[in-house]
Coordinates of C-alpha atoms in Angstrom, one line a residue:
M610 CA 171.9 126.9 -151.0
P611 CA 172.1 126.7 -147.1
P612 CA 173.6 129.7 -145.3
K613 CA 177.4 129.6 -145.0
P614 CA 178.5 130.2 -141.3
V615 CA 181.8 131.9 -140.7
N616 CA 183.4 133.5 -137.7
T617 CA 184.5 136.6 -139.7
L618 CA 183.2 138.1 -142.9
I619 CA 185.4 140.9 -144.4
L620 CA 183.8 143.2 -147.0
G621 CA 186.5 144.3 -149.4
A622 CA 189.7 142.6 -150.6
G623 CA 191.8 145.8 -150.7
A624 CA 194.8 146.7 -148.6
A625 CA 192.9 147.0 -145.2
G626 CA 190.7 143.9 -145.8
L627 CA 193.5 141.6 -146.8
M628 CA 195.6 142.8 -143.8
A629 CA 192.6 142.1 -141.5
A630 CA 192.2 138.7 -142.9
A631 CA 195.9 138.0 -142.3
H632 CA 195.4 138.5 -138.6
A633 CA 191.8 137.5 -137.9
G634 CA 192.5 133.7 -137.7
P635 CA 190.7 130.7 -139.3
D636 CA 187.1 130.6 -140.4
T637 CA 187.4 134.0 -142.2
L638 CA 185.8 134.9 -145.5
V639 CA 186.8 137.9 -147.6
I640 CA 184.5 139.0 -150.4
D641 CA 184.9 141.6 -153.2
H642 CA 182.9 142.7 -156.2
A643 CA 186.0 142.9 -158.4
K644 CA 187.5 140.2 -160.5
A645 CA 190.9 140.4 -158.7
P646 CA 192.0 141.3 -155.2
G647 CA 194.0 144.4 -154.3
E648 CA 193.3 146.5 -157.4
K649 CA 194.2 149.8 -155.8
I650 CA 197.5 148.2 -154.7
R651 CA 198.1 147.0 -158.2
I652 CA 197.9 150.4 -159.8
S653 CA 199.6 152.4 -157.0
G654 CA 203.0 153.9 -157.4
G655 CA 203.0 153.4 -161.2
G656 CA 202.6 149.7 -160.7
R657 CA 205.3 149.5 -158.0
C658 CA 203.2 150.3 -154.9
N659 CA 204.3 153.0 -152.6
F660 CA 203.6 150.6 -149.7
T661 CA 204.6 152.8 -146.7
N662 CA 206.6 155.7 -145.6
L663 CA 209.6 155.8 -143.3
H664 CA 208.2 158.9 -141.6
A665 CA 204.6 157.6 -141.0
G666 CA 203.1 158.9 -137.8
P667 CA 199.8 160.5 -136.6
D668 CA 200.9 164.0 -137.7
N669 CA 200.7 162.8 -141.4
F670 CA 196.9 162.2 -141.2
L671 CA 193.8 164.4 -141.3
S672 CA 190.8 163.6 -139.2
E673 CA 188.2 165.5 -137.1
N674 CA 189.9 163.6 -134.2
P675 CA 193.7 163.9 -134.9
H676 CA 194.4 161.5 -132.0
F677 CA 192.3 158.6 -133.3
A678 CA 194.9 157.1 -135.5
K679 CA 197.7 157.1 -132.9
S680 CA 196.8 153.7 -131.3
A681 CA 196.7 151.6 -134.4
L682 CA 199.7 153.3 -136.0
S683 CA 201.8 152.8 -132.9
R684 CA 200.9 149.1 -132.6
Y685 CA 201.5 148.2 -136.3
T686 CA 204.2 150.5 -137.6
Q687 CA 205.9 151.0 -141.0
W688 CA 208.8 148.9 -139.6
D689 CA 206.4 146.0 -139.0
F690 CA 205.3 146.2 -142.6
I691 CA 208.8 146.5 -143.9
D692 CA 209.7 143.4 -141.8
L693 CA 206.8 141.6 -143.5
V694 CA 208.0 142.6 -146.9
D695 CA 211.6 141.5 -146.1
R696 CA 210.4 138.1 -144.9
H697 CA 208.7 137.6 -148.2
G698 CA 211.9 138.5 -150.1
I699 CA 210.4 141.5 -151.8
A700 CA 213.1 144.0 -152.9
W701 CA 212.3 147.6 -152.3
H702 CA 213.9 151.1 -152.4
E703 CA 213.3 154.6 -151.0
K704 CA 212.4 157.0 -153.7
T705 CA 212.1 160.4 -152.1
L706 CA 210.8 161.8 -148.7
G707 CA 210.7 158.4 -147.1
Q708 CA 208.5 156.8 -149.8
L709 CA 209.1 153.1 -150.2
F710 CA 208.4 151.3 -153.5
C711 CA 208.9 147.7 -154.7
D712 CA 211.9 147.3 -157.0
G713 CA 209.7 145.0 -159.1
S714 CA 205.9 145.0 -159.2
S715 CA 203.1 145.9 -156.9
K716 CA 201.7 142.4 -157.6
E717 CA 204.3 141.1 -155.2
I718 CA 202.6 143.0 -152.3
I719 CA 199.2 141.5 -153.3
A720 CA 200.7 138.0 -153.5
M721 CA 202.3 138.5 -150.1
L722 CA 199.0 139.5 -148.5
L723 CA 197.2 136.6 -150.1
D724 CA 199.8 134.2 -148.7
E725 CA 199.5 135.8 -145.3
M726 CA 195.7 135.5 -145.1
R727 CA 195.7 131.8 -145.7
P728 CA 193.6 129.7 -144.8
A729 CA 190.9 132.4 -145.1
D730 CA 188.6 132.1 -148.1
L731 CA 188.3 134.7 -150.9
W732 CA 185.2 135.1 -153.0
L733 CA 185.5 137.5 -155.9
N734 CA 182.8 138.7 -158.3
T735 CA 180.5 138.9 -155.2
S736 CA 178.1 141.7 -154.5
I737 CA 176.3 142.7 -151.3
D738 CA 172.5 142.7 -151.4
E739 CA 171.5 143.1 -147.8
I740 CA 173.0 143.2 -144.3
A741 CA 171.2 142.6 -141.0
H742 CA 171.9 141.5 -137.5
D743 CA 169.6 139.2 -135.6
G744 CA 170.9 139.8 -132.1
S745 CA 173.6 137.2 -132.2
R746 CA 175.2 137.3 -135.7
F747 CA 175.2 139.2 -139.0
R748 CA 173.2 137.9 -141.9
V749 CA 174.6 139.0 -145.2
A750 CA 172.8 138.3 -148.5
L751 CA 175.2 138.1 -151.4
T752 CA 175.2 137.4 -155.1
R753 CA 178.2 135.3 -156.0
Q754 CA 178.9 134.8 -159.7
G755 CA 175.3 135.5 -160.4
K756 CA 173.9 133.1 -157.7
P757 CA 172.4 134.1 -154.4
V758 CA 174.1 133.0 -151.2
T759 CA 173.7 134.0 -147.5
V760 CA 176.5 134.2 -145.0
H761 CA 176.1 134.2 -141.3
A762 CA 179.0 135.8 -139.4
R763 CA 179.9 136.6 -135.8
N764 CA 182.1 139.5 -136.9
L765 CA 181.7 141.8 -139.9
V766 CA 184.6 143.9 -141.1
V767 CA 183.8 146.8 -143.4
A768 CA 186.9 147.4 -145.6
T769 CA 185.1 148.7 -148.7
G770 CA 187.2 151.9 -149.2
G771 CA 185.9 155.3 -150.1
K772 CA 184.5 157.0 -153.2
S773 CA 187.7 157.7 -155.0
I774 CA 188.3 156.2 -158.5
P775 CA 184.7 155.0 -159.3
K776 CA 185.8 153.4 -162.5
M777 CA 187.4 150.7 -160.2
G778 CA 184.0 150.2 -158.5
A779 CA 184.2 152.6 -155.6
T780 CA 180.6 153.4 -154.5
G781 CA 180.7 154.6 -150.9
L782 CA 178.9 151.4 -149.8
G783 CA 180.8 151.3 -146.5
Y784 CA 179.3 154.6 -145.5
R785 CA 175.8 153.3 -146.0
I786 CA 176.6 150.2 -143.9
A787 CA 178.0 152.4 -141.1
E788 CA 174.9 154.6 -141.2
Q789 CA 172.7 151.5 -141.0
F790 CA 174.2 150.7 -137.7
G791 CA 173.9 154.2 -136.3
H792 CA 177.3 155.7 -137.2
A793 CA 177.6 159.4 -138.2
L794 CA 179.6 160.5 -141.2
T795 CA 181.9 163.5 -141.5
E796 CA 181.9 165.4 -144.8
T797 CA 183.5 163.5 -147.6
R798 CA 185.3 165.1 -150.5
P799 CA 188.0 164.1 -153.0
A800 CA 191.6 164.3 -151.7
L801 CA 195.1 164.0 -153.2
V802 CA 193.5 165.3 -156.4
P803 CA 194.5 167.8 -159.1
L804 CA 193.0 171.2 -158.9
T805 CA 191.1 173.0 -161.7
F806 CA 190.6 176.7 -162.6
D807 CA 188.4 179.1 -164.5
E808 CA 188.8 179.5 -168.2
T809 CA 190.9 182.6 -168.0
T810 CA 193.5 180.9 -165.8
K811 CA 193.3 177.7 -167.9
E812 CA 194.3 179.8 -170.9
V813 CA 197.4 180.8 -169.1
F814 CA 198.2 177.3 -167.9
R815 CA 197.4 175.4 -171.0
P816 CA 200.6 176.2 -173.0
L817 CA 202.5 175.0 -169.9
S818 CA 200.9 171.6 -169.9
G819 CA 203.7 169.1 -169.0
V820 CA 206.0 171.7 -167.4
S821 CA 207.2 170.7 -163.9
L822 CA 209.3 172.4 -161.3
P823 CA 210.0 172.3 -157.5
I824 CA 207.8 174.6 -155.4
R825 CA 206.5 175.2 -151.9
T826 CA 202.7 175.3 -151.9
R827 CA 200.7 176.7 -148.9
C828 CA 197.1 176.9 -148.0
N829 CA 195.3 177.3 -144.7
G830 CA 198.6 177.3 -142.7
V831 CA 199.9 174.1 -144.2
G832 CA 202.8 173.8 -146.7
F833 CA 204.6 171.1 -148.8
D834 CA 207.8 171.2 -150.7
E835 CA 207.2 169.0 -153.7
A836 CA 207.0 169.2 -157.5
L837 CA 204.3 171.1 -159.4
L838 CA 203.0 170.0 -162.7
F839 CA 201.0 172.2 -165.1
T840 CA 198.2 170.4 -167.0
H841 CA 195.7 171.4 -169.6
R842 CA 193.0 171.4 -166.8
G843 CA 195.0 173.3 -164.2
L844 CA 197.6 172.1 -161.6
S845 CA 198.8 168.7 -160.5
G846 CA 201.9 167.1 -159.2
P847 CA 202.7 166.0 -155.7
A848 CA 202.7 169.5 -154.2
I849 CA 199.1 170.1 -155.5
L850 CA 197.8 166.7 -154.5
Q851 CA 199.1 167.2 -151.0
I852 CA 197.6 170.7 -150.6
S853 CA 194.3 169.6 -152.1
S854 CA 193.4 167.9 -148.8
Y855 CA 193.6 171.3 -147.0
W856 CA 192.1 173.4 -149.8
R857 CA 188.4 174.4 -149.8
E858 CA 186.4 176.2 -152.5
G859 CA 187.2 179.9 -152.5
D860 CA 190.6 179.5 -150.9
A861 CA 193.7 180.8 -152.7
I862 CA 196.9 178.7 -152.7
S863 CA 200.4 180.2 -152.6
L864 CA 203.0 178.9 -155.0
H865 CA 206.6 179.6 -154.0
L866 CA 208.6 178.8 -157.1
R867 CA 212.1 177.4 -156.6
P868 CA 212.0 177.4 -152.8
D869 CA 215.5 175.8 -152.9
L870 CA 216.9 179.1 -154.2
D871 CA 217.4 182.6 -152.9
L872 CA 216.1 184.1 -156.2
Y873 CA 216.5 187.8 -155.2
T874 CA 220.2 187.3 -154.3
A875 CA 220.8 185.3 -157.5
L876 CA 219.3 188.0 -159.7
R877 CA 221.1 190.8 -158.0
D878 CA 224.4 189.0 -158.4
R879 CA 223.7 188.3 -162.1
R880 CA 222.8 192.0 -162.6
A881 CA 226.3 192.9 -161.4
E882 CA 227.8 190.4 -163.8
K883 CA 225.6 190.4 -166.9
G884 CA 223.1 193.2 -166.5
G885 CA 222.8 193.7 -170.2
K886 CA 220.8 190.5 -170.7
A887 CA 217.0 190.6 -170.9
L888 CA 215.3 190.0 -167.6
A889 CA 213.2 187.2 -169.1
T890 CA 216.4 185.5 -170.5
V891 CA 218.0 185.5 -167.0
L892 CA 214.9 184.3 -165.3
S893 CA 214.9 181.3 -167.7
D894 CA 218.1 180.2 -166.1
Y895 CA 216.2 179.5 -162.9
L896 CA 212.6 178.7 -164.1
P897 CA 211.3 176.8 -167.1
R898 CA 211.5 178.9 -170.2
A899 CA 207.9 178.3 -171.2
L900 CA 206.8 179.5 -167.7
V901 CA 208.9 182.6 -168.0
T902 CA 207.4 183.4 -171.4
Q903 CA 203.9 183.2 -169.9
M904 CA 205.0 185.3 -166.9
A905 CA 206.6 187.9 -169.1
E906 CA 203.3 188.3 -171.0
A907 CA 200.9 188.2 -168.0
W908 CA 203.1 190.3 -165.7
E909 CA 204.4 192.7 -168.4
L910 CA 208.1 191.9 -167.7
S911 CA 210.4 193.8 -170.0
G912 CA 213.8 195.4 -170.2
N913 CA 217.2 194.3 -169.3
L914 CA 218.3 193.0 -165.9
A915 CA 220.4 196.2 -165.4
D916 CA 217.2 198.2 -165.7
Q917 CA 215.7 196.6 -162.5
S918 CA 216.3 198.4 -159.2
D919 CA 216.6 196.5 -156.0
T920 CA 213.0 197.4 -155.2
A921 CA 211.8 196.2 -158.6
L922 CA 213.8 192.9 -158.2
Q923 CA 212.4 192.4 -154.7
R924 CA 208.8 193.0 -156.0
L925 CA 209.3 190.5 -158.8
C926 CA 210.8 187.9 -156.5
D927 CA 208.0 188.4 -153.9
R928 CA 205.5 187.7 -156.7
I929 CA 207.4 184.6 -157.8
T930 CA 207.8 183.3 -154.3
D931 CA 204.2 183.9 -153.3
W932 CA 202.2 183.5 -156.5
Q933 CA 198.6 183.5 -155.5
V934 CA 196.2 181.4 -157.5
T935 CA 192.6 180.4 -156.7
P936 CA 191.3 177.1 -157.9
T937 CA 187.6 176.8 -158.7
S938 CA 187.3 173.0 -158.1
S939 CA 189.2 169.7 -158.3
E940 CA 189.1 166.9 -160.8
G941 CA 186.8 165.0 -158.3
Y942 CA 186.6 161.4 -157.3
R943 CA 187.5 160.4 -160.9
T944 CA 191.2 161.0 -160.3
A945 CA 191.3 161.5 -156.5
E946 CA 193.7 159.0 -154.8
V947 CA 191.6 158.9 -151.6
T948 CA 188.5 160.2 -150.0
L949 CA 188.8 162.8 -147.2
G950 CA 186.4 162.3 -144.3
G951 CA 184.2 159.2 -143.8
V952 CA 182.8 157.4 -140.8
S953 CA 183.1 159.5 -137.7
T954 CA 185.7 158.2 -135.2
Q955 CA 183.4 159.1 -132.2
E956 CA 181.8 155.7 -131.8
V957 CA 184.6 153.4 -133.0
S958 CA 187.3 152.0 -130.8
S959 CA 190.7 153.4 -131.7
R960 CA 192.4 150.3 -130.4
T961 CA 190.3 147.6 -132.0
M962 CA 188.4 149.5 -134.8
E963 CA 185.2 147.9 -133.4
S964 CA 181.9 149.8 -133.5
Q965 CA 180.6 150.9 -130.1
N966 CA 177.1 150.8 -131.5
Q967 CA 177.1 147.3 -132.8
P968 CA 179.4 144.6 -131.2
G969 CA 181.2 142.6 -133.8
L970 CA 181.2 145.3 -136.5
Y971 CA 184.6 146.7 -137.4
L972 CA 185.4 149.6 -139.7
I973 CA 188.8 149.9 -141.2
G974 CA 190.9 151.7 -143.9
E975 CA 189.7 154.5 -146.1
V976 CA 186.1 154.2 -145.0
M977 CA 187.0 155.8 -141.7
D978 CA 187.6 159.6 -141.2
V979 CA 191.4 159.1 -141.4
T980 CA 193.2 160.4 -144.5
G981 CA 196.9 160.3 -145.0
W982 CA 199.3 162.5 -147.0
L983 CA 200.6 161.4 -150.3
G984 CA 203.5 159.0 -150.2
G985 CA 202.5 155.7 -148.7
Y986 CA 200.7 157.0 -145.6
N987 CA 197.3 155.8 -146.6
F988 CA 198.6 152.3 -147.2
Q989 CA 200.2 152.4 -143.7
W990 CA 196.8 153.3 -142.2
A991 CA 195.3 150.4 -144.1
W992 CA 197.9 148.0 -142.7
A993 CA 197.6 149.4 -139.2
S994 CA 193.8 149.6 -139.0
G995 CA 193.5 146.2 -140.6
A996 CA 195.9 144.6 -138.2
A997 CA 194.1 146.2 -135.2
A998 CA 190.8 144.7 -136.2
G999 CA 192.2 141.3 -137.2
R1000 CA 194.1 141.0 -133.9
A1001 CA 191.1 142.0 -131.8
I1002 CA 189.0 139.3 -133.6
A1003 CA 191.7 136.7 -133.1
A1004 CA 191.9 137.6 -129.4
Q1005 CA 188.3 136.6 -128.9
R1006 CA 189.1 132.9 -129.5

């Protein structure tokens, strides 16, 4: 089969790749190894796709260069994507903290992107065998549905994602492509991921599996007010997923249970009214009963509320509002929503996402060292970086 010439070849039919194709103009080919496009979009948000966040901005992203994401995010904002969603008649709602979800199915977002990228071609079940540049164009050897094919492209867009959720085919291929063309990588690690603990701590947490409550979690100077979920492996829920991006092995994390409540004042007032009740019984009015039972055993809580002095109450509340736990690890890429780190921003244009080492090479989405918070931020980075690359390619014409 003779080589197929195209202006732009996009590697990856995920959020960033499809958005780049929507802006890159005609003579664009998108390839993916999967059987269907946008698989991470499909499973996100419980099947309803948390497609952006009303509060998205550069402060919601982690990178060795915190300024890198500013350009793309400012030129394709959450409002631009919301306008696109509205134009396609997709109903949506705000859940919490600015998180926007489809009223219906995440498949509506995929269908919208496929419609926007027309007339670009899409090849699925296609793997990458070799990539080279001959001085004027990229030569990419592929296997499509079991048959070899070579594509020649003026522009090559790497939108292959990171290492997270390997059961969906994540391999870190984009990092190897970037290194091939002289790009450095920052450390990569699982992010937005549940945290795990030693066996002793697991024994404490295991009876609490399924228990959830609002907390403020802090680590390394960063904090989030979200929900905590106990699991049979350790801790999860939005609060833990958020703080996992800032946690490192050996660090303790602080759990402030019920940050919405002045617990000390509440207990002191209850002592004046119903001091004859057991301390654990009264605590169960403010915290899940199963959690209080575990606390009573582990912290040796006993006696009636009336038996507790102001000092004892303050000491207990300090413990509850700054419960220090030290994870041993995380659940890893198997359950991580994204990959922290990636291709260094040092030799990539923040305006166009084009490589400064190899003209015509663009690196977008999760493959870059830009990682968002939980809540639609990573999709917004995919839309913004994809649009930046696609528009830069279209401007060449």
